[in-house]
Amino acid sequence: MKGKGEMVFKSRMKWVGLVGIVLSAFSLFTHFFLARFTQDSISEFQSSITIFSWRPVFEHADFSPTSPLFRRLWGPVRRLETLHPDANPRQHYPDPSLQSNGFIFVRIQGGFHEIRNSICDVVVIARLLNATLVVPEIQSTTSSKGISSQFKSFSYLYNEDQFIAALTRDIKVVKTLPRNLKGARRKKEIPRFKAPYLASPYFYRHNVLPVLKKHSVVELVVSDGGCLQAILSPDLEEYQRLRCRVAFHALQFRVEVQDLATKILHRLRAPGRPFIAYYPGMTREALAYYGCAELFQDVHNELIQHKRLWMRRRGFVKGKLSVNSEDQRLNGSCPLTPEEVGILLRARGYSWDTIIYVSGGEVFGGQRTLIPLHATFENVVDRTSLSTPWELNRLYGREINVGGNYPRSPPSILKESKPDAWNTDGPRPRPLPPPPARPKYPHNIEGWWGWVAESDIEPESTVMELRTNAHKLLWEAIDYFISVEADVFIPGFDRDGKGHPNFASLVMGHRLYQSASLKTYRPDRKQMVTLLAETREHLYQANYTWLRSIRQHLRKSLVDGLIEASTLSKSISFLSHPVPECACSRQVSDQSQAQVGGLGVVHHCPTWMQSELGFRSKDKQTEEEDDEDESTSESFFGYKSENRVEGSGEMNSKEAILLNDQEELDGGDR
């Protein structure tokens, strides 16, 4: 009986174990099922509990937005407060004609800023030629690079339906060519034009339009970031406002990109502090184009020179191969380094615990280049420290798994194969053949450390590198969204590797259009480098005169930099300075406040805008101007936190007045 009871007990235990396994499997199945079909809700929950790499460190828990110091560092620029966006037509502007001259099919090549500029130009060209525009094809996002097939080329970055709907009153946009023209395109029977850089309307009216009318379709290839001249004649002013409607209203990022960018923006603002967006602009192409190789050391210098040689052979660079980088830097042709930007911001009065968001993709030289900025400011972050890899991977979609391109472990060097001739040749003194070449392992020749010493020719991009370039479009889209919304924006450089306005220029133009009064510093690099050179040897004992000069220049650059951009950047890229064509003024007296800070804005805002926004009272404005620029109470590089000591722990009266700029106290940002 005892043995029978044990058998029954064991049998029951087996059944219990089997039931447990079944329940566990069912639980796992349910978990994966919910994760698959409720991603949105899970992402919302995950965003609130994710442990990010950034933990903000602040000196003061109470941060008063009403203090004079806050208004000086973060408040609006008063001379630009009356400036508001207005891209609506102001003259006779009929709807697009029902009878189109044909289809324009566009292929766009380049980076984020070049794509954005080109899309705005081709829309204007379609309106100019009374043509139907096919949704442009972005060459950086094709399925041949392993990019997810769930997105079309244009919809990989932008919202296609929004783009079409927003331009209904301007041009006719279709998603694809008609079936008969698709076949002609596959057979390469469609007339093809390589759009010149900054071509005039005359070129399109007298060269492209006759071909368009004859063949009913034309293909444009745009590669330099701008296929229509930036400054148009006065009779084409409505086309400039069309550019603004495209760039600032029709071109919306696809939903997934906007959602993640909004989440990152909320996480940035969660501590209740304003933040600065900083664009370094230190790309390898830009450094090579302007000859700034000597700003770096070792192999980074060699990489820049290698790129400059490649650009010279293709005609992108006309100058000499070897350029004195120090002369270029003193001339303002090189980017401000992260260290220099950190010094300027501290000299302006921003405390060590200010939040700095680094935007615009990777910085050439890697995180090592940003170390001085991290040493100056505690809270330096980017998109990777404010999001999870899972959230970023959702943007890419389901991509093809590219085999054989991932890093492999190096083979053992103990197993070296030698030619048989080396082992079997006759006895000495018969000369032996040369020894076999040193074996080259994949980990020795992959990447810059291999090819930069082996050949003068830039290697072809691998599939993974092409995929990463496509991902950079999404990364820069997130950074663009956040930089436009930032409380303060400062660029390290505003030119790309072709000498054209870059990502930072588009951000500054968008901020000027959308919210002109937000602080956007446009420092004169030539003057800044000269001022920094004056105190390079005794930077940590900066005197009052030097600090005053830095603060005056940064304050004046808020408006004076705009006027300079209207002559330098606008002639190359209209979107970098869409004023006065796309702006209106709410000021109706004093000659529209001297045409709003010298920007030439004379158009008055509509009545509904006047009544909705109203004006500030004269008494309140005078009161704010009087206390605009109270001095900060901390020294230039001093930290007041108990657990952060730099230099002497106490601050004497001389250090306390380093940032007390009496002239700015009287004038502020007026």
XYZ file of C-alpha atoms in Angstrom:
670
model
C 0.000 0.000 0.000
C 2.867 2.282 0.826
C 4.446 1.813 -2.632
C 1.125 2.417 -4.333
C 0.647 5.669 -2.422
C 4.077 6.911 -3.497
C 3.248 6.200 -7.149
C -0.011 8.130 -6.885
C 1.836 11.052 -5.268
C 4.476 11.114 -7.991
C 1.816 10.945 -10.682
C 0.024 13.916 -9.158
C 3.292 15.881 -8.979
C 3.900 15.236 -12.660
C 0.453 16.554 -13.513
C 1.049 19.624 -11.343
C 4.348 20.260 -13.104
C 2.757 19.833 -16.522
C -0.016 22.271 -15.666
C 2.598 24.771 -14.448
C 4.525 24.531 -17.716
C 1.342 25.032 -19.753
C 0.365 28.092 -17.695
C 3.858 29.569 -18.063
C 3.768 29.090 -21.822
C 0.312 30.674 -21.988
C 1.553 33.634 -19.913
C 4.513 34.203 -22.233
C 2.269 33.955 -25.285
C -0.148 36.498 -23.806
C 2.731 38.839 -22.966
C 4.144 38.817 -26.499
C 0.658 39.143 -27.981
C -0.026 42.286 -25.940
C 3.414 43.698 -26.716
C 2.789 43.187 -30.424
C -0.645 44.803 -30.645
C -0.457 47.476 -27.940
C 2.887 49.097 -28.688
C 1.571 52.627 -28.374
C 0.191 52.240 -24.882
C 3.236 50.297 -23.751
C 5.538 53.011 -25.087
C 3.645 55.627 -23.116
C 4.017 53.558 -19.968
C 7.642 52.754 -20.644
C 8.547 56.391 -21.171
C 7.544 57.138 -17.608
C 9.612 54.397 -16.005
C 12.629 54.129 -18.301
C 15.936 54.690 -16.572
C 17.754 57.188 -18.769
C 21.458 57.907 -18.681
C 20.785 61.559 -17.846
C 20.123 62.616 -14.295
C 19.992 66.427 -14.077
C 22.042 68.097 -11.375
C 20.900 71.555 -10.307
C 22.280 73.943 -7.750
C 19.019 75.649 -6.817
C 15.715 73.851 -6.511
C 13.835 77.150 -6.765
C 14.367 78.714 -10.187
C 12.420 81.937 -10.470
C 11.305 82.882 -13.996
C 10.447 86.363 -12.734
C 13.976 87.297 -11.703
C 15.893 89.938 -13.683
C 18.654 87.436 -14.415
C 16.152 85.010 -15.949
C 14.758 87.723 -18.220
C 18.235 88.695 -19.367
C 19.337 85.143 -20.169
C 16.081 83.533 -21.238
C 13.555 86.286 -21.883
C 12.380 87.396 -25.343
C 14.278 89.866 -27.511
C 12.142 92.991 -27.252
C 13.088 94.474 -30.605
C 11.656 91.378 -32.276
C 8.540 90.861 -30.172
C 6.321 92.609 -32.712
C 7.479 90.284 -35.495
C 5.087 87.439 -36.336
C 4.743 84.825 -39.085
C 2.548 85.646 -42.049
C 3.047 83.512 -45.167
C -0.445 83.942 -46.609
C -0.778 85.456 -50.096
C -1.109 89.242 -50.109
C -1.724 89.886 -53.800
C -3.692 88.218 -56.565
C -2.884 84.524 -56.201
C -5.186 82.195 -58.169
C -5.666 78.502 -57.467
C -3.614 76.094 -59.595
C -4.912 75.672 -63.120
C -6.879 72.538 -63.918
C -4.979 72.245 -67.195
C -1.422 71.233 -66.271
C 1.571 71.443 -68.605
C 2.758 68.011 -67.487
C 4.411 66.129 -64.641
C 7.646 66.954 -62.859
C 9.366 63.979 -61.279
C 12.192 64.905 -58.885
C 15.043 62.888 -57.402
C 16.815 64.638 -54.525
C 20.259 63.744 -53.223
C 22.016 65.079 -50.144
C 21.705 65.508 -46.416
C 18.845 66.753 -44.258
C 19.231 70.472 -44.954
C 19.811 69.923 -48.680
C 16.671 67.806 -48.967
C 14.563 70.393 -47.159
C 15.843 73.255 -49.308
C 15.357 71.269 -52.501
C 11.761 70.257 -51.755
C 10.775 73.884 -51.235
C 12.455 74.880 -54.491
C 10.829 72.183 -56.626
C 7.382 73.154 -55.339
C 8.011 76.726 -56.481
C 9.299 75.456 -59.834
C 6.133 73.373 -60.309
C 4.012 76.461 -59.630
C 6.209 78.527 -61.935
C 5.771 76.055 -64.823
C 2.113 75.240 -64.060
C 3.089 71.587 -63.693
C 1.862 68.691 -61.582
C 4.466 67.670 -59.027
C 5.049 64.011 -58.255
C 5.979 63.512 -54.593
C 9.802 63.861 -54.627
C 12.016 60.834 -54.245
C 14.699 61.091 -51.567
C 17.743 59.150 -52.704
C 19.145 58.566 -49.212
C 16.279 56.213 -48.379
C 15.983 53.359 -50.834
C 15.253 49.701 -50.208
C 18.571 48.685 -51.770
C 20.304 49.893 -48.617
C 18.267 47.596 -46.407
C 15.899 50.347 -45.246
C 12.464 49.201 -44.143
C 10.154 48.640 -47.106
C 7.138 49.835 -45.127
C 8.105 53.438 -45.953
C 8.265 55.064 -49.324
C 11.189 57.319 -50.052
C 9.468 60.583 -49.141
C 7.399 59.138 -46.300
C 10.528 57.788 -44.609
C 11.113 61.347 -43.364
C 8.006 63.440 -44.021
C 4.239 63.051 -43.795
C 3.197 62.516 -47.396
C -0.540 63.083 -46.916
C 0.050 66.297 -44.988
C 2.366 67.534 -47.732
C -0.247 66.966 -50.436
C -3.156 68.397 -48.437
C -1.293 71.545 -47.353
C -0.430 72.514 -50.949
C -3.913 72.057 -52.443
C -4.297 75.808 -53.050
C -0.782 76.163 -54.491
C 0.010 73.278 -56.825
C -1.335 69.890 -57.782
C 0.620 67.053 -56.157
C 0.254 63.358 -56.977
C 1.881 60.361 -55.331
C 3.048 58.561 -58.473
C 3.315 59.001 -62.217
C 0.538 57.632 -64.460
C 1.036 54.039 -65.570
C 2.162 54.867 -69.105
C 4.774 57.338 -67.859
C 6.047 54.842 -65.290
C 6.959 52.498 -68.107
C 8.706 55.301 -69.964
C 10.706 56.129 -66.859
C 11.814 52.514 -66.438
C 13.002 52.559 -70.051
C 14.765 55.893 -69.396
C 12.726 57.620 -72.082
C 11.810 60.597 -69.880
C 13.753 63.834 -70.566
C 16.166 64.390 -67.708
C 17.683 67.620 -66.388
C 20.375 67.959 -63.760
C 19.183 71.067 -61.978
C 21.934 73.709 -61.661
C 22.632 75.161 -58.249
C 20.609 78.360 -57.656
C 19.253 78.389 -61.220
C 17.160 81.377 -62.267
C 13.464 81.237 -63.216
C 14.618 82.047 -66.760
C 16.377 78.659 -66.967
C 13.201 76.743 -66.156
C 10.915 78.855 -68.338
C 13.138 78.732 -71.430
C 14.817 75.330 -71.088
C 12.592 73.022 -69.063
C 9.108 74.307 -69.948
C 9.301 73.647 -73.734
C 10.476 70.074 -73.100
C 7.759 69.608 -70.494
C 5.051 70.705 -72.918
C 6.410 68.426 -75.622
C 6.828 65.232 -73.572
C 4.278 65.896 -70.773
C 6.878 64.815 -68.204
C 10.333 65.935 -67.060
C 12.701 64.420 -64.522
C 14.815 66.736 -62.365
C 17.885 65.567 -60.444
C 18.801 67.898 -57.564
C 22.056 67.273 -55.712
C 23.403 70.536 -54.299
C 20.584 71.513 -51.976
C 19.068 74.333 -53.988
C 17.809 74.364 -57.576
C 16.251 77.856 -57.625
C 17.907 81.132 -56.774
C 17.243 82.326 -53.243
C 16.376 85.962 -53.957
C 13.647 86.365 -56.582
C 12.502 89.532 -58.311
C 9.807 91.646 -56.590
C 7.119 90.445 -58.991
C 7.731 86.877 -57.712
C 7.357 87.737 -54.030
C 4.360 85.411 -53.703
C 6.664 82.533 -54.653
C 8.840 83.393 -51.668
C 5.831 83.088 -49.389
C 5.059 79.779 -51.084
C 8.509 78.620 -49.974
C 7.576 79.520 -46.407
C 4.286 77.643 -46.607
C 6.121 74.567 -47.832
C 8.969 74.657 -45.320
C 7.065 75.688 -42.212
C 3.614 74.203 -42.776
C 3.530 71.524 -45.483
C 6.756 69.729 -44.538
C 5.779 67.947 -41.336
C 7.761 64.938 -40.142
C 6.011 61.602 -40.153
C 4.020 60.758 -37.053
C 6.569 58.428 -35.428
C 9.327 61.047 -35.684
C 7.137 63.810 -34.287
C 5.969 61.618 -31.416
C 9.489 60.719 -30.314
C 10.721 64.298 -30.743
C 7.821 65.511 -28.589
C 8.638 62.942 -25.900
C 12.284 64.013 -25.829
C 11.222 67.658 -25.630
C 8.942 66.871 -22.676
C 11.771 65.023 -20.923
C 14.027 68.040 -21.467
C 11.437 70.352 -19.922
C 10.470 67.939 -17.118
C 12.897 69.507 -14.582
C 11.105 72.833 -15.073
C 14.169 74.583 -16.504
C 14.717 76.247 -19.894
C 17.432 74.772 -22.084
C 19.927 75.745 -24.774
C 20.181 73.892 -28.088
C 23.713 73.886 -29.472
C 24.693 72.798 -32.978
C 28.483 72.179 -33.251
C 28.612 72.033 -37.062
C 31.918 70.148 -36.877
C 31.461 67.743 -39.780
C 34.399 66.210 -41.606
C 33.244 67.679 -44.932
C 32.979 71.237 -43.570
C 36.368 71.036 -41.835
C 37.948 69.743 -45.042
C 36.277 72.331 -47.259
C 37.501 75.276 -45.159
C 40.908 73.781 -44.337
C 40.484 73.414 -40.588
C 42.442 70.158 -40.204
C 44.950 71.490 -37.699
C 42.231 72.069 -35.123
C 42.586 68.330 -34.483
C 45.497 66.032 -33.822
C 46.825 62.675 -34.930
C 44.677 60.638 -37.259
C 41.771 63.118 -37.228
C 44.010 65.680 -38.925
C 44.967 63.081 -41.521
C 41.322 62.153 -42.119
C 40.385 65.762 -42.826
C 43.309 66.221 -45.200
C 42.387 62.979 -46.941
C 38.852 64.265 -47.459
C 40.146 67.621 -48.724
C 42.309 65.828 -51.294
C 39.277 63.871 -52.449
C 37.218 67.084 -52.719
C 39.968 68.868 -54.692
C 40.133 66.060 -57.248
C 36.401 66.396 -57.859
C 36.470 70.161 -58.098
C 34.589 70.873 -54.846
C 37.598 72.710 -53.400
C 39.565 75.205 -55.468
C 42.276 76.142 -52.958
C 45.509 74.483 -51.971
C 45.660 71.131 -50.261
C 47.618 72.421 -47.265
C 46.021 75.416 -45.595
C 47.091 77.249 -42.471
C 44.229 76.319 -40.171
C 45.132 78.984 -37.629
C 44.739 81.707 -40.266
C 41.398 80.195 -41.292
C 40.301 80.145 -37.669
C 41.299 83.780 -37.079
C 39.423 84.692 -40.243
C 36.233 83.121 -38.852
C 36.177 80.332 -41.445
C 36.370 77.473 -38.920
C 33.727 76.326 -36.433
C 33.791 77.466 -32.851
C 34.865 74.455 -30.801
C 32.614 73.106 -28.029
C 35.138 74.427 -25.508
C 34.902 77.945 -26.949
C 31.097 77.863 -27.035
C 31.063 76.731 -23.400
C 33.317 79.643 -22.447
C 31.108 82.141 -24.299
C 27.945 80.885 -22.614
C 29.537 81.004 -19.173
C 30.821 84.502 -19.873
C 27.314 85.516 -20.905
C 26.082 84.448 -17.474
C 24.625 80.950 -17.888
C 25.330 78.872 -14.790
C 27.126 75.536 -14.731
C 23.854 73.628 -14.253
C 22.230 74.966 -17.459
C 20.801 72.240 -19.687
C 22.650 72.045 -23.034
C 21.143 69.914 -25.810
C 23.711 68.964 -28.475
C 21.950 68.614 -31.835
C 22.765 67.862 -35.440
C 24.052 64.290 -35.496
C 27.553 63.129 -34.700
C 30.414 65.541 -34.000
C 33.623 64.808 -35.878
C 36.160 63.568 -33.376
C 33.521 61.839 -31.263
C 32.694 62.435 -27.635
C 36.295 63.399 -26.959
C 35.624 66.706 -28.696
C 32.726 67.411 -26.318
C 34.691 66.735 -23.117
C 35.497 70.457 -22.520
C 31.796 71.303 -22.845
C 30.904 68.578 -20.335
C 33.541 70.015 -17.996
C 31.968 73.470 -18.225
C 28.304 72.448 -17.966
C 26.923 69.620 -15.871
C 23.779 68.865 -17.875
C 24.963 68.254 -21.460
C 22.622 65.831 -23.239
C 21.602 64.636 -26.692
C 18.897 62.451 -28.191
C 20.593 59.215 -27.070
C 20.573 60.175 -23.404
C 16.892 61.162 -23.530
C 15.524 58.143 -25.378
C 15.921 54.399 -25.400
C 17.349 52.244 -28.205
C 13.926 50.618 -28.447
C 12.288 53.977 -29.177
C 14.853 54.828 -31.844
C 14.533 51.399 -33.452
C 10.786 51.935 -33.849
C 11.543 54.812 -36.222
C 13.473 52.588 -38.584
C 10.775 49.966 -39.079
C 11.523 46.345 -39.926
C 14.817 46.418 -41.741
C 16.624 43.686 -43.624
C 19.220 41.895 -41.538
C 22.488 42.585 -43.346
C 24.764 39.628 -42.747
C 28.514 39.738 -42.834
C 28.745 43.456 -42.036
C 28.869 43.298 -38.295
C 32.205 43.409 -36.450
C 33.867 40.047 -36.309
C 36.376 38.814 -33.764
C 39.899 38.892 -35.232
C 41.405 35.575 -36.279
C 44.223 34.108 -34.289
C 47.611 35.377 -35.429
C 49.240 32.089 -34.412
C 47.971 30.369 -37.538
C 49.904 32.058 -40.305
C 49.982 30.468 -43.742
C 53.330 30.717 -45.513
C 53.956 29.932 -49.183
C 55.396 26.501 -49.783
C 58.291 28.043 -51.674
C 59.487 29.718 -48.490
C 59.789 26.328 -46.740
C 61.004 24.105 -49.608
C 63.553 26.241 -51.417
C 67.074 24.886 -51.779
C 69.950 25.291 -49.344
C 71.752 28.557 -48.810
C 73.542 30.539 -50.197
C 70.862 30.250 -52.872
C 68.830 33.500 -52.573
C 65.487 32.996 -50.994
C 62.288 34.582 -52.293
C 61.008 37.557 -50.319
C 59.142 36.698 -47.136
C 55.351 36.611 -47.327
C 53.492 39.857 -46.734
C 52.285 40.529 -43.232
C 48.790 39.083 -43.024
C 46.036 41.697 -43.088
C 43.125 40.851 -40.892
C 39.676 42.367 -41.454
C 39.773 44.212 -38.138
C 42.976 45.971 -39.273
C 41.674 47.312 -42.578
C 38.016 48.067 -41.796
C 37.384 51.715 -41.005
C 39.599 54.792 -41.261
C 42.609 53.246 -39.518
C 43.115 50.949 -42.494
C 42.211 52.748 -45.698
C 43.491 56.217 -44.835
C 47.076 54.921 -45.043
C 46.483 52.491 -47.899
C 44.935 54.628 -50.645
C 44.212 58.182 -51.723
C 40.726 57.167 -52.816
C 37.782 57.304 -50.436
C 36.391 53.785 -50.009
C 32.896 52.931 -51.154
C 30.338 53.009 -48.371
C 29.260 49.672 -47.004
C 25.606 48.708 -46.733
C 25.660 49.426 -43.013
C 27.179 52.879 -43.612
C 24.508 53.670 -46.193
C 21.848 52.538 -43.750
C 23.370 54.734 -41.038
C 23.298 57.720 -43.405
C 19.580 57.131 -43.902
C 19.114 56.907 -40.129
C 20.900 60.241 -39.759
C 18.003 61.879 -41.581
C 15.710 60.744 -38.762
C 18.182 61.761 -36.066
C 18.541 65.231 -37.541
C 14.759 65.505 -37.899
C 14.432 64.952 -34.140
C 17.200 67.454 -33.427
C 15.642 69.974 -35.813
C 12.289 69.754 -34.038
C 13.892 70.254 -30.623
C 16.227 73.056 -31.756
C 13.337 75.070 -33.194
C 11.462 74.779 -29.888
C 14.494 75.470 -27.649
C 14.526 78.504 -25.370
C 17.966 79.518 -26.682
C 19.862 78.391 -29.769
C 23.533 78.902 -30.547
C 25.403 77.519 -33.595
C 29.056 76.601 -33.681
C 29.074 76.879 -37.482
C 26.554 77.779 -40.183
C 28.122 76.327 -43.336
C 28.286 72.791 -44.707
C 30.906 70.890 -46.694
C 30.052 72.788 -49.891
C 30.114 76.276 -48.433
C 26.309 76.478 -48.308
C 24.091 77.268 -45.282
C 23.708 74.147 -43.174
C 21.372 72.605 -40.578
C 21.914 75.491 -38.144
C 20.934 78.056 -40.784
C 17.615 76.275 -41.383
C 16.952 76.149 -37.629
C 17.684 79.868 -37.242
C 15.450 80.699 -40.188
C 12.601 78.574 -38.798
C 12.949 80.208 -35.370
C 12.951 83.657 -37.013
C 9.719 82.810 -38.801
C 7.905 80.940 -36.037
C 9.028 82.793 -32.896
C 11.407 85.598 -33.748
C 11.670 86.899 -30.187
C 13.240 83.690 -28.855
C 16.933 84.137 -28.194
C 19.039 82.938 -31.125
C 22.690 83.896 -30.850
C 24.575 84.499 -34.094
C 28.136 85.173 -32.894
C 30.698 86.651 -35.260
C 33.308 83.881 -35.258
C 36.122 86.196 -36.342
C 35.509 88.595 -33.488
C 34.918 85.773 -30.993
C 38.210 84.049 -31.840
C 40.045 87.355 -31.411
C 38.464 87.926 -27.994
C 39.207 84.368 -26.902
C 42.828 84.690 -28.023
C 43.252 87.770 -25.832
C 42.658 85.845 -22.628
C 43.724 82.333 -23.644
C 46.687 82.311 -21.234
C 44.714 83.525 -18.218
C 41.210 82.366 -18.993
C 40.287 81.451 -15.426
C 41.222 84.943 -14.264
C 39.218 86.719 -16.948
C 38.962 90.432 -16.281
C 35.872 92.582 -16.236
C 36.619 94.305 -19.545
C 36.878 90.998 -21.383
C 33.654 89.659 -19.910
C 31.902 92.884 -20.772
C 33.068 92.629 -24.397
C 31.814 89.041 -24.693
C 28.436 89.870 -23.197
C 27.973 92.955 -25.362
C 28.782 91.032 -28.529
C 26.425 88.141 -27.758
C 23.646 90.553 -26.840
C 24.075 92.541 -30.055
C 24.266 89.370 -32.146
C 20.612 88.679 -31.322
C 19.597 91.431 -33.783
C 22.774 92.526 -35.569
C 23.415 88.924 -36.552
C 20.016 88.897 -38.279
C 20.900 91.911 -40.364
C 24.210 90.304 -41.355
C 22.436 87.047 -42.249
C 20.122 88.969 -44.570
C 23.125 89.797 -46.759
C 25.264 86.658 -46.357
C 22.991 83.628 -45.896
C 19.804 84.790 -47.584
C 21.500 85.164 -50.965
C 22.233 81.408 -50.877
C 19.281 80.008 -48.915
C 16.020 81.902 -48.528
C 14.870 79.616 -45.715
C 17.767 80.757 -43.546
C 16.279 84.284 -43.481
C 12.604 84.367 -44.605
C 12.113 87.997 -43.561
C 10.570 90.411 -44.514
C 8.638 88.442 -47.146
C 7.078 85.996 -44.653
C 6.606 88.251 -41.629
C 4.313 90.988 -40.431
C 4.600 93.628 -37.738
C 2.130 94.406 -34.979
C 3.747 97.763 -34.336
C 1.807 100.618 -35.933
C 3.760 103.622 -34.704
C 7.295 105.009 -34.890
C 7.547 103.830 -38.508
C 6.863 100.248 -37.444
C 9.594 100.452 -34.827
C 12.192 101.367 -37.457
C 10.878 98.508 -39.615
C 11.285 96.008 -36.768
C 14.925 96.205 -35.844
C 16.177 97.104 -39.303
C 14.790 93.941 -40.949
C 12.587 95.850 -43.375
C 9.244 94.439 -42.177
C 6.586 97.008 -43.084
C 3.590 94.730 -43.617
C 1.085 95.042 -40.762
C -0.405 91.927 -39.255
C -4.104 91.181 -39.863
C -6.694 92.602 -37.499
C -7.452 89.275 -35.854
C -3.782 88.949 -34.902
C -3.727 92.446 -33.439
C -6.763 91.863 -31.252
C -5.690 88.403 -30.115
C -2.182 89.265 -29.038
C -2.561 92.839 -27.965
C 0.257 95.000 -26.645
C 2.106 95.195 -23.382
C 1.479 98.222 -21.267
C 4.055 100.996 -21.398
C 4.519 100.951 -17.639
C 5.217 97.221 -17.527
C 7.695 97.447 -20.387
C 9.584 100.287 -18.732
C 9.641 98.387 -15.457
C 11.116 95.298 -17.133
C 13.729 97.344 -18.956
C 14.921 98.932 -15.729
C 15.722 95.631 -14.033
C 16.616 93.739 -17.217
C 20.223 92.934 -16.465
C 20.943 92.456 -12.808
C 24.350 90.933 -12.309
C 24.730 87.316 -11.497
C 26.143 86.427 -8.110
C 28.521 83.684 -9.167
C 31.992 83.949 -10.642
C 32.928 83.031 -14.181
C 33.760 79.360 -13.616
C 32.851 79.097 -9.953
C 30.459 76.470 -8.561
C 28.430 77.269 -5.489
C 27.367 73.710 -4.800
C 28.954 72.192 -1.704
C 29.962 69.003 -3.481
C 31.501 70.846 -6.451
C 34.595 72.874 -5.722
C 36.680 74.442 -8.430
C 39.548 76.749 -7.622
C 38.887 78.486 -4.328
C 35.754 77.535 -2.515
C 34.894 81.091 -1.525
C 34.133 84.031 -3.752
C 35.549 87.453 -2.945
C 34.010 90.742 -3.915
C 36.178 91.086 -7.020
C 34.893 87.779 -8.386
C 31.332 88.725 -7.530
C 31.344 91.738 -9.860
C 32.956 90.027 -12.858
C 29.616 89.680 -14.595
C 28.165 93.016 -13.501
C 27.824 94.802 -16.831
C 26.374 98.231 -16.029
C 25.787 99.159 -19.658
C 23.705 96.070 -20.205
C 21.884 96.785 -16.950
C 20.721 100.078 -18.432
C 19.809 98.778 -21.868
C 19.077 95.068 -21.703
C 18.075 93.317 -24.912
C 16.199 96.255 -26.316
